[in-house]
Each structure stands twice: as structure tokens, then as C-alpha cells.
Amino acid sequence: MIKLSKFPFKTMKSKPKVSDNISTSLLLQAWFIRQNMAWVYTYTTLWLRILRKIANIVREEMDNIGAYEILMPALSPKENWKKTWRWDSIDVFFHLPATNNKEYWLNSTHEEIVTPLMKEFINSYKDVPVCVYQIQNKFRNEKRAKSWLLRWREFLMKDAYSFNLDHKKSDEFYETMKKTYMNIFNRLWIWKDTYITLADGWTFTDKYSHEFQTILDIWEDDIYICKKCWTSHNKEIVPESGFKCVNCGSTECDVKKASEVWNIFPLETKFADAFDMKVLDKDGKEKKLIMWCYGIWISRLMWVIAEKFANENSINWPASITPADVYIIVIQEENIKKWEELAKKFEKEWKEVILDDRMWKNASFGVKAIDCELLWIKNRVVISSKTLEKWWYEFTQDGKISIVKF
Ligand SMILES: [Zn+2]
């Protein structure tokens, strides 16, 4: 239970101005975040709680399809990255000098660690398919951290790596993962506005990579959605000569602003080649494993959701990640022990309770009601000495007030 009388973080009377979005202002006003440097924030208690709820939804859905969670280190040795040529070829990553002339990579992705790891355990065709994932902070040495949440230097990511014997099995697993991602969007209320979008193949492959783009009005990135077959295209693959759907050839499209929150890369055998990862198939023939990477930018996703559901005064959180289930407003100081007892009772019924037991001078009912709205806690309980006398409380759910007996 969060007791606001003892809680260190305080709301601000007005919204600090942030130029390019609404949600950051609200999050600053509601003590969810504090800025450390450009686009780097400390998360206080409730913002961290929301982050964990999103991470747990992702975790549950990944576990459901038989993926196994692991946690790899944030640092990795230079040698691994030399093997895949990425140490010298990619410059947006942090190389860290250490003692004894050693150098490390502050991990932005983990193919170079997960491949040698799984090589030890995948010895035969019977050991695949297999998928492992982790939820971990990642780092990119961006030349300029572009606006708001487009490019961050530090972010929380879920990255999953699948190993399959052939393309058919890889494609099947991809379909499973697509459904899993859609379940995740659904639980976060953004399913309707999220498009699987074809994009550049990045450094691994000449095929299209797949991004999951969520429509967001203030976003700088454009996606081109085919009017005929709804295939979505990242701007980067649309030629200057004009739009032509890569799926059906239609030239009619809707252009929408969107944010990339997930991506999928078919890594093919690039890493199996680099780390000499082979298994024997049923006929005793050597085969290289096909590897795919499935990412979700969990911290970015959280900001996308905040912005998507923000209005002038508050953020209408999806029910699955609400910062608390019930907000209890205490009006008078008498019988505080009794109120705490009742709050504990609520805690048993509702999982997460915020008890607004602030009794100092300026903490009027109005101030508390505004804070409850700012945090957008949909269930509000008001207890005064009067209602307590009769063992009643005032209960507000989605704007409807009722009087409830304990
Ligand atoms: Zn089309």
C-alpha cells in the first residue's frame, strides 16, 4: 500500500511544458519520472510498476509459447564481436576500454552472446526448435538522441532468439510469434492501431525486416498502408517515384504517423556461420541452424501507450497496466487507525491501494481528488468521519458514485 503521508514523491500544481508531446508533461507533474539528461529519466515507484506490468505481460505471453527466459550480461568481450565483424562495422554502439588493454561491448543486442551459449546445448536436430529470451537494458551510442522516444541511449528491451533446422520451421515459428505479439498488443489496448510494417533489411539480410508500428499522431515517422490489402510499408522502402504495394501492386495508400515498438529480424545463418553452429539432421547430414531475433522495446512501448491514451489532464491507462486499482481519500484525521484497517481490507480485495492520508494544511479534498484524477485511478473511495460512523463509504467507479456499506 502506498500511504501518501509518508510517500517521498509529490505532485506538481501545474504541468511543466514539454514541447513535442503531452504525456511527458503529465508524467512529470504526477511524479512518475524525473529527467537526468536529454531523453534519460529516472522512473519513480508507479512508473516502474507500469514498466514491470508491461514486462510481465510480455513474459507471460513468451512463456506461453514455450520460450525460456534467461539473463545475459550487459558487457561482452570484444572477441565475440570481432567474429561477426560487427566490432568495426557498426559505430552506434558503446565500446568500453578496461584494464589490461581489454575492450568490452556494452550490449545493444545479444546475438554474439546467445549464439555461443546455445551452440553448447544444441547438438542434434532433436534439440530444436528452441527459443530463448531475456528482458534487459540495452545501450546505443546514438550520435544524437533524436526527439523524445525515437532514439534512446538506454532502453529496456525483450529480445528473443529462435533456432530452427530449416526455413519451413522458422516460418511456422514466426507465425506463432506474430500471434503472441498480437496478444500482447491486445492486452495493452493497442492491437487495432498496430501494423506489421515492411522495412529495410538492416545489416543482416537483403529481405524486408518486419516492424510493428503503432499509430501515433505526433510521431515523425511515416508508414504507407496499402488501401487494397492493408500491407504497411516503412517510408524507407517507398521509392521516390511513388508508392507501389510490394504485396499487391496497388498504388493507393494511406500515410499515417507511427512509432516502431517491435521488430523481427530473420538472421538466417549469419551467426551459425560466424560461430560454426551446426547439427546433424535425421539423415546424419550437417546442417546450419536458422536463427531469428524478435524484439520488443518495452520502455518505448510504455511511452507510446502513455502518449496514445493521454488527454489534457490525465492518462487513461489500459486496465492491465493501471498504476493502482483503488485510490482512497481520507478526509478527517480522527480514527486514522480505523482507516488504515479499512485500507488493508481493500488491499485484500483490490490488489493495489493508494491511501491518500495526507493531513497537512493544503491537502484539501479538492487537492486529493485532482491527484486521483491525475493518476487516473478509476476506482475512488472517500471516507469521512460521518460515513465511517455509519460504516459506509462513497465509491466512485468510472464517474458513477454510489454509497457502499462495509
Ligand atoms: Zn497492397
Coordinates of C-alpha atoms and ligand atoms in Angstrom, one line a residue:
M1 CA 0.0 0.0 0.0
I2 CA 1.2 3.5 -0.8
K3 CA 0.5 5.9 2.0
L4 CA 0.8 9.4 0.6
S5 CA 1.5 10.9 4.0
K6 CA 4.8 9.1 4.0
F7 CA 5.5 8.9 0.3
P8 CA 8.6 10.9 -0.9
F9 CA 7.4 11.9 -4.3
K10 CA 4.9 14.9 -4.7
T11 CA 2.7 16.0 -7.5
M12 CA 3.2 19.5 -9.0
K13 CA 0.4 22.1 -9.2
S14 CA 0.8 22.7 -12.9
K15 CA 2.1 20.8 -15.9
P16 CA 5.7 21.6 -16.9
K17 CA 5.8 22.5 -20.6
V18 CA 7.3 19.9 -22.9
S19 CA 7.5 20.9 -26.5
D20 CA 6.6 17.8 -28.5
N21 CA 4.2 15.7 -26.5
I22 CA 1.5 15.7 -23.8
S23 CA 2.4 12.6 -21.8
T24 CA 5.8 13.7 -20.6
S25 CA 4.3 16.8 -19.0
L26 CA 1.7 14.7 -17.2
L27 CA 4.3 12.2 -16.1
L28 CA 6.5 15.0 -14.7
Q29 CA 3.5 16.6 -12.9
A30 CA 2.4 13.2 -11.4
W31 CA 5.9 12.4 -10.0
F32 CA 6.3 9.4 -12.3
I33 CA 9.6 10.5 -13.8
R34 CA 12.5 12.9 -13.4
Q35 CA 14.9 13.8 -16.1
N36 CA 18.7 13.0 -15.7
M37 CA 19.8 14.3 -19.1
A38 CA 18.3 14.5 -22.6
W39 CA 15.9 11.6 -23.0
V40 CA 17.2 9.8 -19.9
Y41 CA 14.8 9.6 -17.0
T42 CA 14.7 8.1 -13.5
Y43 CA 11.5 6.1 -13.0
T44 CA 9.8 6.5 -9.6
T45 CA 7.6 4.0 -8.0
L46 CA 4.4 4.0 -10.1
W47 CA 6.1 4.4 -13.5
L48 CA 8.4 1.4 -12.5
R49 CA 5.3 -0.5 -11.6
I50 CA 3.8 0.1 -15.0
L51 CA 7.0 -0.9 -16.7
R52 CA 7.0 -4.2 -14.7
K53 CA 3.4 -4.9 -15.6
I54 CA 4.2 -4.5 -19.3
A55 CA 7.3 -6.6 -18.9
N56 CA 5.2 -9.3 -17.1
I57 CA 2.6 -9.4 -19.9
V58 CA 5.4 -9.9 -22.4
R59 CA 6.9 -12.6 -20.1
E60 CA 3.6 -14.5 -19.7
E61 CA 3.0 -14.5 -23.5
M62 CA 6.5 -15.6 -24.2
D63 CA 6.3 -18.4 -21.6
N64 CA 3.0 -19.5 -23.1
I65 CA 4.7 -20.4 -26.4
G66 CA 7.5 -22.3 -24.7
A67 CA 10.2 -19.7 -24.9
Y68 CA 12.6 -19.8 -22.0
E69 CA 13.8 -16.8 -20.1
I70 CA 17.5 -16.2 -19.5
L71 CA 19.5 -13.1 -18.5
M72 CA 22.7 -12.4 -20.3
P73 CA 25.3 -9.9 -19.1
A74 CA 25.3 -6.2 -20.2
L75 CA 29.0 -6.4 -21.1
S76 CA 30.5 -8.8 -23.6
P77 CA 34.1 -9.5 -24.8
K78 CA 35.4 -7.8 -28.0
E79 CA 36.4 -11.2 -29.5
N80 CA 32.8 -12.3 -30.0
W81 CA 32.1 -9.1 -32.0
K82 CA 35.2 -9.5 -34.0
K83 CA 34.0 -12.9 -35.1
T84 CA 30.9 -11.3 -36.7
W85 CA 32.7 -8.2 -38.0
R86 CA 30.3 -6.0 -36.1
W87 CA 33.0 -4.5 -33.8
D88 CA 34.4 -2.5 -36.7
S89 CA 31.4 -2.1 -38.9
I90 CA 28.8 -0.6 -36.6
D91 CA 29.5 2.7 -34.9
V92 CA 26.4 3.4 -32.9
F93 CA 27.5 1.2 -30.0
F94 CA 29.5 1.7 -26.9
H95 CA 33.0 0.3 -26.8
L96 CA 34.4 0.4 -23.3
P97 CA 38.1 0.3 -22.6
A98 CA 39.1 -1.7 -19.5
T99 CA 42.3 -2.6 -17.7
N100 CA 44.9 -4.9 -19.2
N101 CA 44.2 -3.5 -22.7
K102 CA 40.9 -5.2 -22.8
E103 CA 37.8 -3.8 -24.5
Y104 CA 34.2 -4.6 -24.0
W105 CA 30.9 -4.0 -25.8
L106 CA 28.1 -2.5 -23.8
N107 CA 25.4 -4.7 -25.3
S108 CA 22.9 -3.3 -27.7
T109 CA 21.8 -6.7 -28.9
H110 CA 22.9 -10.2 -27.9
E111 CA 23.4 -12.4 -30.9
E112 CA 27.1 -12.6 -30.2
I113 CA 26.4 -13.9 -26.7
V114 CA 23.4 -16.1 -27.3
T115 CA 24.8 -18.0 -30.3
P116 CA 27.9 -19.5 -28.5
L117 CA 25.7 -20.1 -25.5
M118 CA 23.1 -22.2 -27.4
K119 CA 25.8 -23.8 -29.5
E120 CA 26.8 -25.7 -26.4
F121 CA 23.3 -27.1 -25.9
I122 CA 22.0 -27.7 -29.4
N123 CA 23.8 -30.8 -30.7
S124 CA 21.2 -32.6 -32.7
Y125 CA 18.1 -32.0 -34.7
K126 CA 16.2 -33.2 -31.7
D127 CA 17.3 -30.2 -29.7
V128 CA 15.4 -27.8 -32.0
P129 CA 13.2 -25.8 -32.4
V130 CA 14.2 -23.8 -29.4
C131 CA 13.7 -20.1 -28.4
V132 CA 15.2 -18.2 -25.5
Y133 CA 14.5 -14.6 -24.5
Q134 CA 15.6 -12.0 -22.0
I135 CA 14.3 -8.7 -20.6
Q136 CA 17.2 -6.4 -20.1
N137 CA 18.5 -2.8 -20.5
K138 CA 20.3 -2.2 -23.8
F139 CA 22.6 0.6 -24.9
R140 CA 23.2 2.5 -28.1
N141 CA 25.7 5.2 -28.6
E142 CA 23.4 7.4 -30.7
K143 CA 25.2 10.3 -32.3
R144 CA 22.2 12.5 -31.4
A145 CA 19.4 11.2 -29.3
K146 CA 16.6 12.3 -31.6
S147 CA 13.4 13.7 -30.2
W148 CA 11.5 12.2 -27.3
L149 CA 11.4 8.5 -27.7
L150 CA 12.6 7.8 -31.2
R151 CA 16.2 7.1 -30.3
W152 CA 17.4 6.4 -26.8
R153 CA 20.8 5.6 -25.5
E154 CA 19.5 3.3 -22.8
F155 CA 16.3 1.3 -23.0
L156 CA 14.6 -1.8 -21.7
M157 CA 14.1 -4.5 -24.3
K158 CA 12.7 -8.0 -24.6
D159 CA 14.9 -9.9 -27.1
A160 CA 14.1 -13.4 -28.2
Y161 CA 16.3 -15.7 -30.3
S162 CA 14.8 -18.7 -32.1
F163 CA 16.9 -21.6 -33.6
N164 CA 15.4 -23.8 -36.2
L165 CA 16.5 -26.6 -38.5
D166 CA 15.0 -25.2 -41.8
H167 CA 13.1 -22.3 -43.3
K168 CA 9.7 -24.1 -43.0
K169 CA 10.0 -24.5 -39.3
S170 CA 11.4 -20.9 -38.9
D171 CA 8.4 -19.6 -40.8
E172 CA 6.0 -21.6 -38.7
F173 CA 7.6 -20.2 -35.5
Y174 CA 7.4 -16.7 -36.9
E175 CA 3.6 -17.1 -37.3
T176 CA 3.4 -18.3 -33.7
M177 CA 5.4 -15.3 -32.6
K178 CA 3.2 -12.9 -34.6
K179 CA 0.1 -14.2 -32.8
T180 CA 1.9 -13.8 -29.5
Y181 CA 2.8 -10.2 -30.3
M182 CA -0.8 -9.6 -31.3
N183 CA -2.0 -11.0 -27.9
I184 CA 0.4 -8.6 -26.2
F185 CA -0.9 -5.6 -28.2
N186 CA -4.4 -6.7 -27.3
R187 CA -3.8 -6.8 -23.6
L188 CA -2.3 -3.3 -23.9
W189 CA -5.3 -1.9 -25.9
I190 CA -3.2 -1.0 -29.0
W191 CA -4.0 -4.0 -31.2
K192 CA -6.3 -2.1 -33.5
D193 CA -3.7 0.6 -34.2
T194 CA -0.7 -1.6 -34.7
Y195 CA 0.5 -2.6 -38.1
I196 CA 3.1 -5.1 -39.2
T197 CA 5.3 -3.0 -41.4
L198 CA 7.8 -4.0 -44.0
A199 CA 11.1 -2.2 -43.6
D200 CA 14.7 -2.2 -44.7
G201 CA 16.6 -5.4 -44.0
W202 CA 19.1 -3.6 -41.8
T203 CA 22.6 -5.2 -41.7
F204 CA 21.7 -8.9 -41.7
T205 CA 19.7 -9.7 -44.8
D206 CA 18.5 -8.3 -48.1
K207 CA 14.9 -9.3 -47.3
Y208 CA 12.5 -7.0 -45.7
S209 CA 12.6 -6.9 -41.9
H210 CA 9.3 -6.6 -40.1
E211 CA 8.5 -3.9 -37.7
F212 CA 5.4 -3.5 -35.6
Q213 CA 4.3 0.1 -35.9
T214 CA 1.7 1.7 -33.6
I215 CA -0.2 4.7 -35.0
L216 CA 0.7 7.8 -33.0
D217 CA -0.2 11.3 -34.2
I218 CA 2.8 13.2 -33.0
W219 CA 5.3 10.7 -34.5
E220 CA 7.9 11.8 -37.1
D221 CA 7.9 8.5 -38.9
D222 CA 5.5 7.8 -41.8
I223 CA 4.1 4.4 -42.7
Y224 CA 2.3 3.8 -46.0
I225 CA -0.7 1.5 -45.6
C226 CA -2.0 -0.1 -48.9
K227 CA -5.7 0.7 -49.3
K228 CA -6.3 -2.6 -51.1
C229 CA -4.6 -5.2 -48.9
W230 CA -3.6 -3.2 -45.8
T231 CA 0.1 -4.1 -46.1
S232 CA 2.0 -1.5 -44.3
H233 CA 5.4 -0.1 -45.6
N234 CA 8.0 1.9 -43.8
K235 CA 8.8 5.1 -45.6
E236 CA 12.4 4.0 -46.2
I237 CA 11.3 1.3 -48.7
V238 CA 8.9 3.5 -50.6
P239 CA 10.7 4.8 -53.7
E240 CA 10.8 8.5 -54.6
S241 CA 8.9 7.7 -57.8
G242 CA 5.8 6.9 -55.6
F243 CA 4.1 4.2 -53.6
K244 CA 3.6 0.8 -55.0
C245 CA 2.4 -2.0 -52.7
V246 CA 5.0 -4.8 -52.5
N247 CA 2.3 -7.3 -51.8
C248 CA -0.5 -6.5 -54.4
G249 CA 1.0 -3.7 -56.6
S250 CA -1.7 -1.2 -55.8
T251 CA -0.6 2.5 -55.9
E252 CA -3.3 3.7 -53.4
C253 CA -2.3 4.2 -49.8
D254 CA -3.0 6.0 -46.6
V255 CA 0.0 7.7 -45.0
K256 CA 0.0 7.6 -41.2
K257 CA 2.4 8.7 -38.4
A258 CA 3.5 5.8 -36.3
S259 CA 6.0 4.5 -33.8
E260 CA 8.1 1.4 -34.1
V261 CA 7.8 -0.7 -30.9
W262 CA 8.7 -4.2 -32.1
N263 CA 10.9 -5.6 -34.7
I264 CA 11.7 -9.0 -36.1
F265 CA 14.9 -9.9 -38.0
P266 CA 15.4 -13.0 -40.0
L267 CA 19.1 -13.5 -39.2
E268 CA 19.3 -16.6 -41.4
T269 CA 22.6 -18.4 -40.9
K270 CA 24.8 -15.4 -40.3
F271 CA 25.5 -16.3 -36.7
A272 CA 25.6 -20.0 -37.3
D273 CA 28.3 -19.3 -39.9
A274 CA 30.3 -17.0 -37.6
F275 CA 30.2 -19.3 -34.6
D276 CA 30.3 -22.6 -36.7
M277 CA 27.0 -23.8 -35.3
K278 CA 25.9 -27.0 -37.0
V279 CA 23.8 -30.0 -36.1
L280 CA 23.3 -33.4 -37.7
D281 CA 19.8 -33.9 -39.2
K282 CA 17.8 -37.1 -39.3
D283 CA 19.9 -38.5 -42.2
G284 CA 23.2 -37.7 -40.4
K285 CA 23.8 -34.7 -42.7
E286 CA 25.4 -31.5 -41.2
K287 CA 23.0 -28.5 -41.2
K288 CA 23.4 -24.9 -40.2
L289 CA 20.8 -23.5 -37.9
I290 CA 18.4 -20.7 -39.0
M291 CA 18.2 -18.0 -36.4
W292 CA 15.7 -15.2 -35.9
C293 CA 15.6 -12.3 -33.5
Y294 CA 12.3 -11.0 -32.1
G295 CA 12.5 -7.7 -30.2
I296 CA 10.0 -5.6 -28.2
W297 CA 11.1 -2.1 -27.0
I298 CA 9.4 -2.3 -23.6
S299 CA 10.3 1.1 -22.3
R300 CA 9.5 2.8 -25.6
L301 CA 6.2 0.9 -25.7
M302 CA 5.3 2.3 -22.3
W303 CA 5.8 5.9 -23.5
V304 CA 3.8 5.2 -26.7
I305 CA 0.9 3.9 -24.6
A306 CA 1.2 6.9 -22.3
E307 CA 1.0 9.3 -25.2
K308 CA -1.7 7.4 -27.0
F309 CA -4.0 7.5 -24.0
A310 CA -3.2 10.9 -22.7
N311 CA -5.7 13.8 -22.6
E312 CA -5.4 17.3 -21.2
N313 CA -5.4 16.2 -17.5
S314 CA -4.6 12.6 -17.3
I315 CA -3.5 9.3 -18.9
N316 CA -6.3 6.8 -19.4
W317 CA -4.2 3.6 -18.7
P318 CA -5.2 0.3 -20.2
A319 CA -6.8 -1.7 -17.4
S320 CA -4.0 -4.3 -17.5
I321 CA -1.3 -1.8 -16.5
T322 CA -3.2 0.7 -14.3
P323 CA -0.8 2.3 -11.7
A324 CA -3.1 1.3 -8.9
D325 CA -6.6 -0.4 -8.5
V326 CA -8.1 1.9 -5.9
Y327 CA -7.4 5.4 -4.5
I328 CA -8.7 6.0 -1.0
I329 CA -9.3 9.6 0.0
V330 CA -9.4 10.2 3.8
I331 CA -11.0 13.5 4.7
Q332 CA -10.5 13.8 8.5
E333 CA -7.7 12.9 10.8
E334 CA -9.8 11.2 13.5
N335 CA -9.8 7.4 13.6
I336 CA -6.8 7.1 11.3
K337 CA -6.1 3.6 12.6
K338 CA -9.6 2.5 11.6
W339 CA -9.0 3.9 8.1
E340 CA -5.7 2.1 7.8
E341 CA -7.6 -1.1 8.8
L342 CA -10.1 -0.5 6.1
A343 CA -7.4 0.3 3.6
K344 CA -5.9 -3.1 4.4
K345 CA -9.2 -4.7 3.8
F346 CA -9.4 -3.0 0.4
E347 CA -5.9 -4.2 -0.3
K348 CA -7.1 -7.8 0.2
E349 CA -10.0 -7.2 -2.3
W350 CA -8.2 -4.9 -4.7
K351 CA -4.6 -5.7 -5.2
E352 CA -3.0 -2.2 -5.2
V353 CA -4.2 0.6 -3.0
I354 CA -3.1 4.2 -2.7
L355 CA -4.2 5.7 0.6
D356 CA -4.3 9.4 0.5
D357 CA -4.0 10.1 4.2
R358 CA -2.2 13.5 3.8
M359 CA -3.4 15.7 6.6
W360 CA -1.4 18.8 6.2
K361 CA -2.8 22.2 5.6
N362 CA -3.1 22.3 1.9
A363 CA -4.3 18.8 1.4
S364 CA -8.0 19.5 1.0
F365 CA -10.5 17.1 -0.5
G366 CA -10.2 19.0 -3.8
V367 CA -6.4 18.6 -4.0
K368 CA -6.7 14.9 -3.3
A369 CA -9.5 14.5 -5.9
I370 CA -7.3 16.2 -8.5
D371 CA -4.4 13.9 -7.7
C372 CA -6.6 10.9 -8.0
E373 CA -7.7 12.1 -11.4
L374 CA -4.1 12.9 -12.5
L375 CA -3.0 9.4 -11.7
W376 CA -6.2 8.2 -13.4
I377 CA -7.1 5.6 -10.8
K378 CA -10.6 4.5 -11.9
N379 CA -11.9 3.4 -8.5
R380 CA -12.1 6.0 -5.9
V381 CA -13.2 5.6 -2.2
V382 CA -14.0 8.5 0.0
I383 CA -14.1 8.0 3.8
S384 CA -15.1 10.7 6.2
S385 CA -15.9 10.5 9.9
K386 CA -19.6 10.8 9.0
T387 CA -19.6 7.9 6.6
L388 CA -17.3 5.9 9.0
E389 CA -19.8 6.4 11.8
K390 CA -22.4 4.5 9.8
W391 CA -19.9 2.1 8.3
W392 CA -20.4 3.5 4.8
Y393 CA -18.1 4.8 2.2
E394 CA -18.5 6.7 -1.0
F395 CA -17.4 4.6 -4.0
T396 CA -16.8 6.1 -7.5
Q397 CA -16.2 3.9 -10.5
D398 CA -15.9 5.3 -14.0
G399 CA -17.6 8.6 -12.8
K400 CA -20.6 6.8 -11.1
I401 CA -20.9 7.5 -7.4
S402 CA -22.6 5.0 -5.0
I403 CA -22.8 4.6 -1.2
V404 CA -21.5 1.3 -0.1
K405 CA -21.8 -0.5 3.3
F406 CA -18.7 -2.1 4.6
Ligands
ZN1 ZN -1.4 -4.0 -51.3

